[in-house]
Coordinates of C-alpha atoms in Angstrom, one line a residue:
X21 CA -9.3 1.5 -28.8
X22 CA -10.3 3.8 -25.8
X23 CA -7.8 7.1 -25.2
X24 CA -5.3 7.0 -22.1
X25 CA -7.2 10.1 -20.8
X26 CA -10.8 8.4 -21.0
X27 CA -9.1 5.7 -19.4
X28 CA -7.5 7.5 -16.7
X29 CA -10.8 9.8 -16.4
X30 CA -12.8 6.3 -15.4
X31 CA -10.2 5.4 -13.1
X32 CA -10.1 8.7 -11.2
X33 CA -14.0 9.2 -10.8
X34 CA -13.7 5.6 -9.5
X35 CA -11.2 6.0 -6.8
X36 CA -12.3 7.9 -3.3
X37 CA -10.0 9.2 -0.8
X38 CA -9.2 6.8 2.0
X39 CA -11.7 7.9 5.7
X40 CA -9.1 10.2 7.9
X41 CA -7.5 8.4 10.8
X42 CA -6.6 9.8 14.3
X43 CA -2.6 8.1 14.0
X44 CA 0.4 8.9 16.7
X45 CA 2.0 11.3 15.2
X46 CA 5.7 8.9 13.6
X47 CA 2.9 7.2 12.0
X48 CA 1.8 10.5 10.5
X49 CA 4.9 10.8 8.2
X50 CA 4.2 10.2 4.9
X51 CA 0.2 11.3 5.3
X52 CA -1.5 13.9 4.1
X53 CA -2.8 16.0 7.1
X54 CA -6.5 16.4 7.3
X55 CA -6.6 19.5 9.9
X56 CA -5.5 22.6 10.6
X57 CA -3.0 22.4 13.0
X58 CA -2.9 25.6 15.5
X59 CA 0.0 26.2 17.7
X60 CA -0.9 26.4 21.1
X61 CA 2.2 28.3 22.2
X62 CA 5.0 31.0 20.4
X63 CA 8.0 29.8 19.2
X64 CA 10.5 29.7 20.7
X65 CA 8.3 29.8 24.0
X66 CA 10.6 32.1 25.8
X67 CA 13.6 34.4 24.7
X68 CA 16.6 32.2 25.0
X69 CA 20.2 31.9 24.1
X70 CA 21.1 31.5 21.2
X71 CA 25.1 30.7 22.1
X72 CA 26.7 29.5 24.8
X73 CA 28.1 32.3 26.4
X74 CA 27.7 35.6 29.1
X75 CA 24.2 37.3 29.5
X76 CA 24.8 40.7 29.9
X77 CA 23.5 44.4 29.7
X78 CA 24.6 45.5 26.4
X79 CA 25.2 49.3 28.2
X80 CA 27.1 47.6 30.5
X81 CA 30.0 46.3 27.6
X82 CA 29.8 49.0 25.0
X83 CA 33.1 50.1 25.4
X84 CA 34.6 46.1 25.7
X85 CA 38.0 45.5 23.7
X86 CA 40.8 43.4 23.2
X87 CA 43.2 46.3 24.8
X88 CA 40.7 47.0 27.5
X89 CA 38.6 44.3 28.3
X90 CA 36.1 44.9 30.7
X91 CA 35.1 43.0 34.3
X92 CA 31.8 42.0 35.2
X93 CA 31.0 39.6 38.4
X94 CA 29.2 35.9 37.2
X95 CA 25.9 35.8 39.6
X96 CA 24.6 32.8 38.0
X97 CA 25.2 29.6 35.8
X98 CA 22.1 29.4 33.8
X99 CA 21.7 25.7 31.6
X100 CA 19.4 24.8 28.7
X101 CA 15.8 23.4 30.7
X102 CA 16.5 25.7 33.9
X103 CA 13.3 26.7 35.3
X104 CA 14.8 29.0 38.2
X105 CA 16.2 31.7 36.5
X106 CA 16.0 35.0 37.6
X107 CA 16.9 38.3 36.6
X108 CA 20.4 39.8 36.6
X109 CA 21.1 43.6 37.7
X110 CA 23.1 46.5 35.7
X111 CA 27.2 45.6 35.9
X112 CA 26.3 42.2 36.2
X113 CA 26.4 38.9 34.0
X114 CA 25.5 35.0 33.6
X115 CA 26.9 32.4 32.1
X116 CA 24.8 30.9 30.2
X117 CA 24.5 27.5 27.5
X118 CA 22.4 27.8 24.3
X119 CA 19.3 27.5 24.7
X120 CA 18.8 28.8 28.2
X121 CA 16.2 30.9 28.9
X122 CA 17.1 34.4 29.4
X123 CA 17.4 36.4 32.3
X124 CA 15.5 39.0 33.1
X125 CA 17.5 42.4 32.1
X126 CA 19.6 40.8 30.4
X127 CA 19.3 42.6 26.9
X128 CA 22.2 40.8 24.5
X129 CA 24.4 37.8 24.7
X130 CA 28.5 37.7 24.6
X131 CA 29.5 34.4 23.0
X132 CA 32.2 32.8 25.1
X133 CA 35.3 33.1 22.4
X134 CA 35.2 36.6 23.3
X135 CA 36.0 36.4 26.9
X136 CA 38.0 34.6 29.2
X137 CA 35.4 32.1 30.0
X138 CA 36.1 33.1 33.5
X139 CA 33.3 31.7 36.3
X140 CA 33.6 33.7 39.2
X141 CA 34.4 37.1 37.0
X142 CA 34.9 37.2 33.6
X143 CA 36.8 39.6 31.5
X144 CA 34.7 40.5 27.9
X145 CA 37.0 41.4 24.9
X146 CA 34.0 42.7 22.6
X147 CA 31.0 44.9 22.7
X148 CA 27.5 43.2 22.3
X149 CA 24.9 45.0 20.0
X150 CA 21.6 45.4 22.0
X151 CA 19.6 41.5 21.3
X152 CA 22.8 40.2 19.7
X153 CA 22.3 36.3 19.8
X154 CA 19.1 36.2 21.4
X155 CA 16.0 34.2 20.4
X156 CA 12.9 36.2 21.0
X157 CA 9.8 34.6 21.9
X158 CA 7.4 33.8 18.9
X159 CA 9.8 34.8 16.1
X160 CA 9.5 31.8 14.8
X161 CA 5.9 30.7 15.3
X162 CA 3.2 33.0 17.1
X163 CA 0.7 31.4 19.5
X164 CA -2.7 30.6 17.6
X165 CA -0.8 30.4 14.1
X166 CA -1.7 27.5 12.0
X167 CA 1.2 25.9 11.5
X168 CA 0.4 23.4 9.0
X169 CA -3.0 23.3 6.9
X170 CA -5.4 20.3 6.0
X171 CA -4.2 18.9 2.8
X172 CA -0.4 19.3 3.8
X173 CA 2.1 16.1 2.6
X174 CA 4.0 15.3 6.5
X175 CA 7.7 14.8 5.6
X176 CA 10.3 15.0 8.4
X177 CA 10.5 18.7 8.9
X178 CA 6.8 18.5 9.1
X179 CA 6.3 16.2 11.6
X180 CA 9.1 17.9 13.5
X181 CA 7.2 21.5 13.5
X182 CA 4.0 19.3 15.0
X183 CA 6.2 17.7 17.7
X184 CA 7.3 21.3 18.7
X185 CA 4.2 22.6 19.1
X186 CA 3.1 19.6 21.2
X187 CA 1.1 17.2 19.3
X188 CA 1.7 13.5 19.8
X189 CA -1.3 12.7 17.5
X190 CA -2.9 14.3 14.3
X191 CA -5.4 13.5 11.8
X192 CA -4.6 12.4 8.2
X193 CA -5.9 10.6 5.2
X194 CA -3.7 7.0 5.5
X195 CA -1.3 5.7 3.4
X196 CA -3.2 3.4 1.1
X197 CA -2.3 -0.6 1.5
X198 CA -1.5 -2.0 -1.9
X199 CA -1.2 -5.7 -2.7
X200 CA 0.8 -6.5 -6.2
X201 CA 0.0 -10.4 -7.8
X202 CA 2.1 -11.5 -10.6
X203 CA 0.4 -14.6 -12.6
X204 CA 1.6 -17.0 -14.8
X205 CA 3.0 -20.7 -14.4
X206 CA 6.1 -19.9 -16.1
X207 CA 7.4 -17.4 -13.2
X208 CA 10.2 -18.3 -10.7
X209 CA 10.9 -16.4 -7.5
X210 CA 14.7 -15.0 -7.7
X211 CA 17.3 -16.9 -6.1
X212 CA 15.4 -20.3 -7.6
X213 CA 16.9 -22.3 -10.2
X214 CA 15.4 -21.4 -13.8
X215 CA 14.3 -24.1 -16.3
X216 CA 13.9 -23.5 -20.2
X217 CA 10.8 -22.4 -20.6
X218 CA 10.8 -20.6 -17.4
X219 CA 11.6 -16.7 -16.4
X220 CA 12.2 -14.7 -12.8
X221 CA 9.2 -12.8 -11.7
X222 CA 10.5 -8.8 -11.9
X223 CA 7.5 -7.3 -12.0
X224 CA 5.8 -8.0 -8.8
X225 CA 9.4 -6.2 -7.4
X226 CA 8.7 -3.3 -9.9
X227 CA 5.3 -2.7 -8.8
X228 CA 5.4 -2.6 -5.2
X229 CA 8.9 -0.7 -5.0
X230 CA 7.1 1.6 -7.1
X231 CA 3.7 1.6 -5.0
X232 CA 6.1 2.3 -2.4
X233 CA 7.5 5.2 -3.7
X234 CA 4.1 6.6 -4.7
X235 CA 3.3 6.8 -1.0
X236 CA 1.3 3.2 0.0
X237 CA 2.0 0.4 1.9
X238 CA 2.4 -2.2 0.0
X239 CA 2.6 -5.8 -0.2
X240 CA 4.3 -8.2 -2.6
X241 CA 2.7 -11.9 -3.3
X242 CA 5.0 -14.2 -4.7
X243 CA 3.9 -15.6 -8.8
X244 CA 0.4 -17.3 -8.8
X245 CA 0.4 -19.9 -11.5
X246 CA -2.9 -20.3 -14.1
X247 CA -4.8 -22.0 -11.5
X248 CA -8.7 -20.1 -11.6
X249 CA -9.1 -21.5 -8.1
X250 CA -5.5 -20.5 -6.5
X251 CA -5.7 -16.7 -8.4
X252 CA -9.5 -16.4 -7.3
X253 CA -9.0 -17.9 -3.5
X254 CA -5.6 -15.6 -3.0
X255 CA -7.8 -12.0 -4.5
X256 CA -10.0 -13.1 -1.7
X257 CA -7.9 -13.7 1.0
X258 CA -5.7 -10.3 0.2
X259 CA -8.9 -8.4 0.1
X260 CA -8.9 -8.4 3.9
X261 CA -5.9 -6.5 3.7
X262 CA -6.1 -4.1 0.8
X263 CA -7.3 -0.9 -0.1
X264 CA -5.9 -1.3 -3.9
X265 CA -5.0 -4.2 -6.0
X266 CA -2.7 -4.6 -8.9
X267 CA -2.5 -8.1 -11.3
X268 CA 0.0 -8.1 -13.8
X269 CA -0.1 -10.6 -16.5
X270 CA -3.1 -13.1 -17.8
X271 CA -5.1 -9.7 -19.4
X272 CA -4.5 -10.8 -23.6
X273 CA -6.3 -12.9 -25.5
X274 CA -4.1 -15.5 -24.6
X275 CA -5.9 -19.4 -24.1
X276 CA -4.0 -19.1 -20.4
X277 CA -5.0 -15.3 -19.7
X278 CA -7.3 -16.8 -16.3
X279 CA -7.5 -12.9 -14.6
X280 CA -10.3 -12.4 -17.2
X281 CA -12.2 -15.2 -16.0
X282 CA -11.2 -15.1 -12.4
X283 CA -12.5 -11.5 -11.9
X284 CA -15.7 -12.0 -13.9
X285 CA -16.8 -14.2 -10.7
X286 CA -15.5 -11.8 -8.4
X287 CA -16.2 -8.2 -9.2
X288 CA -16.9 -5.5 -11.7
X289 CA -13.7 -5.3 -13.9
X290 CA -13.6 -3.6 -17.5
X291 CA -11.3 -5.4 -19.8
X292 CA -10.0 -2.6 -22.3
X293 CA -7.4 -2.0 -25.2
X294 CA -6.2 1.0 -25.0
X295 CA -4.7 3.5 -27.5
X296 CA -1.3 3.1 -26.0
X297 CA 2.5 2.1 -26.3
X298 CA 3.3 0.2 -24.3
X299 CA 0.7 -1.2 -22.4
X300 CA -2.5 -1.8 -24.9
X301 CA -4.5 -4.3 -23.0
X302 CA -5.8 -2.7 -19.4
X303 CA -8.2 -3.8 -16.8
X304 CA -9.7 -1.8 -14.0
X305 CA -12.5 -2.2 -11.5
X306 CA -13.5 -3.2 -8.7
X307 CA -14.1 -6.5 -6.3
X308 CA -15.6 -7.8 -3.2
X309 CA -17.6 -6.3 -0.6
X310 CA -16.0 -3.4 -0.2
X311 CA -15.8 -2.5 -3.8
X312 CA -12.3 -2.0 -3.8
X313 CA -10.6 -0.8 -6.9
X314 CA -8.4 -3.5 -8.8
X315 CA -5.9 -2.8 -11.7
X316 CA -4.6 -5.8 -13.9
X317 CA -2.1 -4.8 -16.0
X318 CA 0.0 -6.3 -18.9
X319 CA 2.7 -8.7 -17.9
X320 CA 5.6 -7.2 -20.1
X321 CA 7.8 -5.0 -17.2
X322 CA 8.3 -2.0 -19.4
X323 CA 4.2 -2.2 -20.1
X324 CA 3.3 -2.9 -16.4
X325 CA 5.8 -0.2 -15.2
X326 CA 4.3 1.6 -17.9
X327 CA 0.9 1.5 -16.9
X328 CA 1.6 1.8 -13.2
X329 CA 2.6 5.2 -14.1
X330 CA 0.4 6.5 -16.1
X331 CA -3.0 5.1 -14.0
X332 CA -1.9 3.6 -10.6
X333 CA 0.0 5.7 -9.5
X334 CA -2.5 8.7 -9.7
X335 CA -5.0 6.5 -8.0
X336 CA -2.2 5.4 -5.0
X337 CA -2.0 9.5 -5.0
X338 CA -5.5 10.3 -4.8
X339 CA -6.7 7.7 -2.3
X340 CA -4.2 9.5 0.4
X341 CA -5.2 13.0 -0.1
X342 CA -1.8 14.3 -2.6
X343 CA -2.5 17.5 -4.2
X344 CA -0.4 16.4 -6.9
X345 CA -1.8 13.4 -8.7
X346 CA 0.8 13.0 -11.8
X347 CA 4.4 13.2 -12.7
X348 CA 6.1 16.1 -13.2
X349 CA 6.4 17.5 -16.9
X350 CA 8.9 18.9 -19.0
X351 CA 9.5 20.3 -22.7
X352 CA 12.4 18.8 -24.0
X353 CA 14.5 19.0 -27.2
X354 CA 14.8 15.6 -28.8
X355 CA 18.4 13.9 -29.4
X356 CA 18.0 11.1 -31.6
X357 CA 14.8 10.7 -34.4
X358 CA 11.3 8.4 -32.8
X359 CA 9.0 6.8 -34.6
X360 CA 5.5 6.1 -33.0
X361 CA 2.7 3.7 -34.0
X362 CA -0.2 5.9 -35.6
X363 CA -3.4 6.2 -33.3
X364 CA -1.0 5.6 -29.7
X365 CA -0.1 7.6 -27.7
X366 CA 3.8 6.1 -27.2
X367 CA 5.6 6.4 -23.8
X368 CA 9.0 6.0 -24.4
X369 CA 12.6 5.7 -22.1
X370 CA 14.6 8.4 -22.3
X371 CA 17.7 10.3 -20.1
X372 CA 16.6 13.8 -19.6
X373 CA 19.0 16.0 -18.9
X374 CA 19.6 20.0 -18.5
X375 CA 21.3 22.0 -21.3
X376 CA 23.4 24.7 -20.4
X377 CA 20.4 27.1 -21.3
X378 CA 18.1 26.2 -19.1
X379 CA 16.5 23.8 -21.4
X380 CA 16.4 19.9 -21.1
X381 CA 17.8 17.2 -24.0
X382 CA 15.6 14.3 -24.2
X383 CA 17.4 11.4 -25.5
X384 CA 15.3 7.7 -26.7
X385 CA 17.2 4.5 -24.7
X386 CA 17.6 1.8 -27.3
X387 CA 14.6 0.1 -29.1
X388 CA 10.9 0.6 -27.2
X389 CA 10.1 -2.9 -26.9
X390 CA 7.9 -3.8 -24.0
X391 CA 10.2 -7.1 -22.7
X392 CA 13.3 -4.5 -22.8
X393 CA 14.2 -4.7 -19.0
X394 CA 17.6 -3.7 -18.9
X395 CA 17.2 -0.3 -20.6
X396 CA 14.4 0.9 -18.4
X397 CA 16.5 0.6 -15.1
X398 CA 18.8 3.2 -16.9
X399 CA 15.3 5.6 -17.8
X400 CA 14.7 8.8 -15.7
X401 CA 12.1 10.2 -17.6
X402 CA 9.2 8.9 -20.4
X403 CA 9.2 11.0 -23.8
X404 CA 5.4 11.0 -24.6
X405 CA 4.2 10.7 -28.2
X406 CA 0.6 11.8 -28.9
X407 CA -1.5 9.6 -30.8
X408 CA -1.5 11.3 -34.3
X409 CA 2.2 11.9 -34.4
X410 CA 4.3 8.9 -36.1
X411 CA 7.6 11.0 -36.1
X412 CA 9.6 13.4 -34.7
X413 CA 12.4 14.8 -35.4
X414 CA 15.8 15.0 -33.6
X415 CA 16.0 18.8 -32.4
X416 CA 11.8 18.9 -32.1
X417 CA 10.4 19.9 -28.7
X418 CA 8.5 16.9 -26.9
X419 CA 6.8 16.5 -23.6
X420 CA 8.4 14.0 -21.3
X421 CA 7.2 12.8 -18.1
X422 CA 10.1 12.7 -15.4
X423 CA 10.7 9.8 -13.3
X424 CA 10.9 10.9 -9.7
X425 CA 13.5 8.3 -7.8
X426 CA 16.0 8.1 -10.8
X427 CA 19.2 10.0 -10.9
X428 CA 20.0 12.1 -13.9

């Protein structure tokens, strides 16, 4: 059988990143930038307000108190976007809203609780300190600062910082398009009636919520039955539309296992067994014109999510430019005695969760069967066996792979 890290090697000398695209910048989010960004301007551009309140000479309120309040006129109403301001003289002041752009001379800023709010004249209660709640130019962000470098993921505060500094348009390495298949005559969309003999198709769900959360586009195609000419006329249509494909199911050595024979008409694919529970037989490759890279993986859901894990979803993460490839890891302390097949590297569900020291408890959920739905939606995290180890202990240390999107 061929290791999971040859396997995963193969896959990821395989897989390119996808060409950088010039996209509006809301269809940026979720991209991987592919510039430096520079800002063209400070921020904030211009000292400003930072309460609503009375612009004043600090000098000119030192001595302000609740007993002996002092009087200044109100020569101007200054609002947030007012492009006419001025300056104000000593003995002076201006009311003014947050985010108004400062006077000139004005040196600190009374909020309004501590005066009488007065518009003509207004009485101030409490000294300022000289620059008290003002925003100075380019505190925040000098001009000709990169903001943001190439190879930066664009969440929302990300695409917010490029909005500020003008740009309606960046460019970044797209989110790949994904296209999930589940084969096999006996699968029923949900919501049909089920016959004996028959099961719901989960897996094609599974796959592309999980493309999803890896960072792609993807698209889900309800169950093909065991039809060579359907499977092998749909791969061909969806290439139009995809930069990765994922088959699950039809990959044994089963008499109805048609992916095998569909995909040696149609491309380059390497059928494999690998040293690995769950999830032995793989395939991976590529088809049609474009070459583009196609995964077929077992139909069991805990071996397809299995799989998706441990080799799509490094190659969803590497098409789009992510600096980090794989799942975060952990050492945890085991709860409950494993055993693992000798010569596979296991993958089993577990709840990890954080000891009181620090550390993390690791604990197995139920038996590790591969048909064993129902405990997986309760996993947050994959205990991971290596290959020569057949046991371990309760209260050993073990590496587990956490599972982002789950809830402790």
């Amino acid at each position: 059988m061929k290791r999971v890290a040859d396997h995963l090697s193969d896959i990821l000398e395989t897989i390119r990143p996808l060409p950088a695209l010039d996209v509006q910048l809301l269809d940026a989010h979720g991209c991987v930038l592919t510039e430096d960004v520079v800002a063209p301007w400070p921020l904030p551009q211009f000292d400003n307000s930072a309460m609503d309140g009375y612009a004043v000479c600090a000098e000119d309120v030192a001595d302000a108190s609740e007993d002996e309040p002092v009087e200044l006129p109100v020569v101007a109403d200054i609002a947030a976007g007012d492009t006419q301001v001025s300056a104000i003289g000593p003995g002076l002041s201006a009311r003014i809203m947050t985010g108004a752009p400062m006077p000139a001379r004005a040196d600190a800023i009374v909020p309004v609780e501590h005066t009488d709010g007065g518009t003509a004249r207004v009485w101030i209660s409490s000294p300022a300190k000289l620059g008290a709640h003002i925003r100075r130019a380019g505190e925040d962000v000098n001009q000709g600062d990169v903001v943001l470098g190439a190879g930066t993921y664009l969440g929302a505060a990300q695409v917010g910082l490029l909005a500020a500094v003008g740009r309606d348009r960046v460019v970044v390495r797209p989110k790949p398009r994904v296209v999930v298949i589940s084969t096999g005559s006996e699968l029923v969309e949900p919501g049909h009636p089920v016959a004996l003999g028959q099961i719901t198709d989960s897996n094609s769900f599974t796959l592309t919520s999980a493309a999803r959360e890896a960072g792609a586009i993807a698209y889900r195609i309800p169950p093909v039955s065991d039809d060579p000419d359907r499977l092998l006329g749909l791969i061909e249509d969806q290439l139009v539309r995809a930069d990765l494909v994922i088959t699950t199911g039809g990959v044994s050595a089963g008499a109805y296992d048609v992916v095998k024979e569909v995909l040696s008409q149609l491309g380059t694919v390497a059928f494999e067994q690998v040293a690995m529970q769950p999830g032995k037989p793989q395939g991976f490759g590529t088809v049609g014109e474009e070459s583009t890279p196609i995964f077929t993986l077992p139909g069991n859901p805990v071996s397809a999510f299995v799989s998706f894990e441990v080799f799509v979803r490094p190659a969803i993460r590497k098409m789009f430019g992510a600096t980090r490839l794989h799942r975060p890891s952990v050492k945890a302390v085991l709860q409950q005695t494993m055993r693992s097949p000798d010569g596979r590297r296991q993958f089993a569900r577990a709840r990890l969760q954080p000891a009181s020291d620090g550390t993390y408890l690791a604990t197995p959920l139920g038996r590790q069967e591969s048909h064993r739905i129902g405990d997986l939606a309760y996993a947050n995290s994959l205990v991971v066996v290596p290959e020569h180890v057949t046991e371990v202990a309760a209260g050993q240390v073990v590496d587990v792979m956490r599972l982002e999107h789950r809830k402790d």
